[in-house]
CSV table of C-alpha atoms in Angstrom, one decimal:
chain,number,residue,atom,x,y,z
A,1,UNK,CA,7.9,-106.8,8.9
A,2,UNK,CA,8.9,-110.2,10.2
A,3,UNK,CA,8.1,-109.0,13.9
A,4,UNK,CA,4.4,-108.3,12.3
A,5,UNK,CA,1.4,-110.8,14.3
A,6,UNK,CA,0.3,-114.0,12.1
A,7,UNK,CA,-3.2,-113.7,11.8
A,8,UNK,CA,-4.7,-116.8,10.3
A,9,UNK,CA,-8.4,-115.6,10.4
A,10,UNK,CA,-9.8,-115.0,6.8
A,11,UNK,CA,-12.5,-113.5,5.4
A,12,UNK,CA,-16.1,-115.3,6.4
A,13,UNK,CA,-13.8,-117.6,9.2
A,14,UNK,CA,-12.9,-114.5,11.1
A,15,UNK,CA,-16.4,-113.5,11.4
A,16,UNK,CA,-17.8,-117.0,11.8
A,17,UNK,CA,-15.7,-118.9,15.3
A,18,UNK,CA,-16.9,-118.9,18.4
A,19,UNK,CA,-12.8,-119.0,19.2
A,20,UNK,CA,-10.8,-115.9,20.6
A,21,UNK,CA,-12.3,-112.5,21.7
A,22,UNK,CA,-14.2,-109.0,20.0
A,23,UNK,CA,-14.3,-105.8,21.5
A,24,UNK,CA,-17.5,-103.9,22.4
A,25,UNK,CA,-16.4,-102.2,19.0
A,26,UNK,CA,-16.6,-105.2,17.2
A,27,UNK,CA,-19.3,-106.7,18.9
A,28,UNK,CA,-21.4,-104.0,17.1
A,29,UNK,CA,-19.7,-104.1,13.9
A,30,UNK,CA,-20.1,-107.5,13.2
A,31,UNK,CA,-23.7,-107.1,14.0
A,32,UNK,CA,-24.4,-104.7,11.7
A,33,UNK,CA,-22.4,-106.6,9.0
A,34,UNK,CA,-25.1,-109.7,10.0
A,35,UNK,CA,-27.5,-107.4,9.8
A,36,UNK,CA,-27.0,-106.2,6.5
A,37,UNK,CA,-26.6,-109.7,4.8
A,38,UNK,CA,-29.7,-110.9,6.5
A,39,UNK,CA,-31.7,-107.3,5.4
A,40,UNK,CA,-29.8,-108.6,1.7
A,41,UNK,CA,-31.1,-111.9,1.6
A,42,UNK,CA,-34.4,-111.6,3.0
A,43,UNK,CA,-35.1,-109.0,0.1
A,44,UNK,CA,-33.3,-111.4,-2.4
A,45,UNK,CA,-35.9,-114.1,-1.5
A,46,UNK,CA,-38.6,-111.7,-1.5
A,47,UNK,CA,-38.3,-111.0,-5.1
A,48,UNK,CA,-38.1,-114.6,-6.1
A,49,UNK,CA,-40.8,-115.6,-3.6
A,50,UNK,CA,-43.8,-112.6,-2.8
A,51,UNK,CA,-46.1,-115.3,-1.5
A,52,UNK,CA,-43.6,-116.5,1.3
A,53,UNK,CA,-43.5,-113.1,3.1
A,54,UNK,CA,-44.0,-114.4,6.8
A,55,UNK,CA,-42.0,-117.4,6.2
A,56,UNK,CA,-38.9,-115.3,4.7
A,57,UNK,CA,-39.0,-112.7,7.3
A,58,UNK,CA,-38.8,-115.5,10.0
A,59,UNK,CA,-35.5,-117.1,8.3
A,60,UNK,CA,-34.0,-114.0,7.9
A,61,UNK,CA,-34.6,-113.0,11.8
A,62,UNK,CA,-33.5,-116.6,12.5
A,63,UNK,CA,-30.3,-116.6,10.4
A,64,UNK,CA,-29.6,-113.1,12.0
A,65,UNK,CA,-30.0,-114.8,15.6
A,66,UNK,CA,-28.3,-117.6,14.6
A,67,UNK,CA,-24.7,-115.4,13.7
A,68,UNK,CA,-25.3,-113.1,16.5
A,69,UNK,CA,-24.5,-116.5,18.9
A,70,UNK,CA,-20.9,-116.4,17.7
A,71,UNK,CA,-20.1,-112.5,18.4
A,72,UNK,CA,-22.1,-112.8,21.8
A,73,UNK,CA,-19.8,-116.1,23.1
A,74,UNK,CA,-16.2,-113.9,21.3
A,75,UNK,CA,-18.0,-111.0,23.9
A,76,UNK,CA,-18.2,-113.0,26.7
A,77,UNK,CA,-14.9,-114.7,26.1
A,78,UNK,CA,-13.6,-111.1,25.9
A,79,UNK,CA,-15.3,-110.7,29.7
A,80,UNK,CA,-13.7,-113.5,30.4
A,81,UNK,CA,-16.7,-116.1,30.9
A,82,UNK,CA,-17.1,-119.6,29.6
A,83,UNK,CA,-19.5,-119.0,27.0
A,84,UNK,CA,-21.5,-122.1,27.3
A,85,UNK,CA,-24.5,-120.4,28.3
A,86,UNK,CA,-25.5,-118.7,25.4
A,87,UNK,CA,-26.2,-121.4,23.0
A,88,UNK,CA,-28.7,-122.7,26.0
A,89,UNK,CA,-30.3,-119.0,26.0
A,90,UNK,CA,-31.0,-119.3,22.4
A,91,UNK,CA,-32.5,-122.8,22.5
A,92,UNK,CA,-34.9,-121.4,25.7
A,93,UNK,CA,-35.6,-118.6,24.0
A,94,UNK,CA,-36.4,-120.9,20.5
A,95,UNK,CA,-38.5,-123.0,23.0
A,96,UNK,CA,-40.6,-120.5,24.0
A,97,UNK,CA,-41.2,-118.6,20.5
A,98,UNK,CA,-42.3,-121.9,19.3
A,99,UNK,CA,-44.4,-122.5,22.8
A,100,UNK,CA,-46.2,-119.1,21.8
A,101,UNK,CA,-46.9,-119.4,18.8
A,102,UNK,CA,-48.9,-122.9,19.1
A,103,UNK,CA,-50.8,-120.5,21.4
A,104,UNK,CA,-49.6,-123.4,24.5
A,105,UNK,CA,-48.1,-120.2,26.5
A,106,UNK,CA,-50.2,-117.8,27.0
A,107,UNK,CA,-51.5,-115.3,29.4
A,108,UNK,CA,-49.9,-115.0,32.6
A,109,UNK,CA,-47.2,-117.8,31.8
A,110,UNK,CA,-46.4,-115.7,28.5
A,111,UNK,CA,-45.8,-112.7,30.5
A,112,UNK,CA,-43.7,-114.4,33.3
A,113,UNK,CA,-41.9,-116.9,30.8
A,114,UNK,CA,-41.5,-115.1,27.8
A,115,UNK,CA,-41.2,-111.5,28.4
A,116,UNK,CA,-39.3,-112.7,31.7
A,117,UNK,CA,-36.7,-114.4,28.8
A,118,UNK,CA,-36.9,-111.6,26.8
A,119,UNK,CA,-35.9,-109.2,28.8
A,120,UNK,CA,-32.6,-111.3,30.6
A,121,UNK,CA,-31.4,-111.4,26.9
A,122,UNK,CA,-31.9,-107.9,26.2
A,123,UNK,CA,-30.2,-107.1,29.3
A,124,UNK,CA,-27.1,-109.7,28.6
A,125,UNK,CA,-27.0,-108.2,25.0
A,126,UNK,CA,-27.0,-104.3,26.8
A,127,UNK,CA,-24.3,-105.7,29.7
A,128,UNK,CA,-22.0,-107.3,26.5
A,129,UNK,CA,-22.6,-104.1,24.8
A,130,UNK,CA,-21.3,-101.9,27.6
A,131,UNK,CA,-19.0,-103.6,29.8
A,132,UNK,CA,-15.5,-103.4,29.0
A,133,UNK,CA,-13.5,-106.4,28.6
A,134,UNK,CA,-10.5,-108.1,30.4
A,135,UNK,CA,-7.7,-105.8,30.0
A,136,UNK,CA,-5.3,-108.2,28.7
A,137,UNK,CA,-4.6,-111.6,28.0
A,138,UNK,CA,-7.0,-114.2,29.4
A,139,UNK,CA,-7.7,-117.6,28.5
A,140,UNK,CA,-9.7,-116.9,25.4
A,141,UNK,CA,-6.9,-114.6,23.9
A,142,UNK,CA,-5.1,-111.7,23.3
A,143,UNK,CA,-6.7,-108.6,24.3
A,144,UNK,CA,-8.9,-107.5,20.8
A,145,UNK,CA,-8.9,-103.6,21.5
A,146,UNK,CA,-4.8,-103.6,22.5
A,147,UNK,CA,-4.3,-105.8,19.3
A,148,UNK,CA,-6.5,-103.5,17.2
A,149,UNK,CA,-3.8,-99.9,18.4
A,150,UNK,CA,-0.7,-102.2,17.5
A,151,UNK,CA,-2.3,-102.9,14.3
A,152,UNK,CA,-3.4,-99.2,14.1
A,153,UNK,CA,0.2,-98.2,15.3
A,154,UNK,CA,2.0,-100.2,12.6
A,155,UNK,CA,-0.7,-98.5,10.1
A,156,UNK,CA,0.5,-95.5,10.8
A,157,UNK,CA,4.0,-96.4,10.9
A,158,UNK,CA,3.4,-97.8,7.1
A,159,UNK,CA,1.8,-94.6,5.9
A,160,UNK,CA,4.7,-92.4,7.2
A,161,UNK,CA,7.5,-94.8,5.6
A,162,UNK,CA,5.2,-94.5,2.5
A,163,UNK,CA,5.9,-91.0,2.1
């Protein structure tokens, strides 16, 4: 076992770096796992505060946005682009939301801005989603889905020395 990888990644730090690279199998693991803490939270503070309905359903989408930045820059990495783009897509599309609702965009600016926004970051999310990444090493890391059949392969291996 002294051949086995190092990996220094633990718990909430594995799921929390903008370092290295995820698979598209990851990619939608880890938002589900986001998803469900956010879903978690925003019924925890719903029971301690009923009043603050909006205002806890707006943090809990925001906190959900907010993690999602780190598995979509580990996706990108994976395709093997600089992911400095996508903290500057989340801040446009914080600029607008906040431009719409003060009611300043509106109309045919909301449709051309806002939708226009919209719907480049559904379809980045849908091209991360699908596209399969660098086969390989590249200069964000290892290849995630090769690493995860060696650790599935020495799984295995385990299981059958086991018995």
């Amino acid at each position: 076992m002294a051949d086995r990888p190092v990996n220094n990644h633990k718990g909430i730090a594995k799921f929390l770096t903008y370092k290295g690279r995820i698979s598209r199998k990851q990619f939608m693991i880890y938002h589900l796992y986001a998803f469900v803490v956010c879903i978690t939270l925003l019924n925890l503070f719903l029971l301690a505060f009923p009043a603050w309905k909006l205002e806890v359903l707006k943090g809990a989408v925001g906190l959900f946005c907010l993690i999602s930045l780190f598995f979509w820059a580990r996706r990108a990495h994976d395709l093997g682009w600089d992911a400095r783009f996508i903290p500057v897509l989340a801040a446009a599309n914080l600029v607008v939301y906040v431009l719409e609702s003060q009611g300043i965009l509106s109309g045919s600016a909301h449709v051309v801005i806002g939708q226009g926004l919209q719907f480049l970051t559904g379809g980045l999310f849908m091209y991360l989603l699908m596209q399969p990444g660098h086969v390989g090493a590249n200069a964000f890391g290892e290849d995630p889905v090769e690493e995860e059949r060696e650790d599935q392969n020495r799984k295995l291996e385990e299981f059958r020395e086991f018995k």
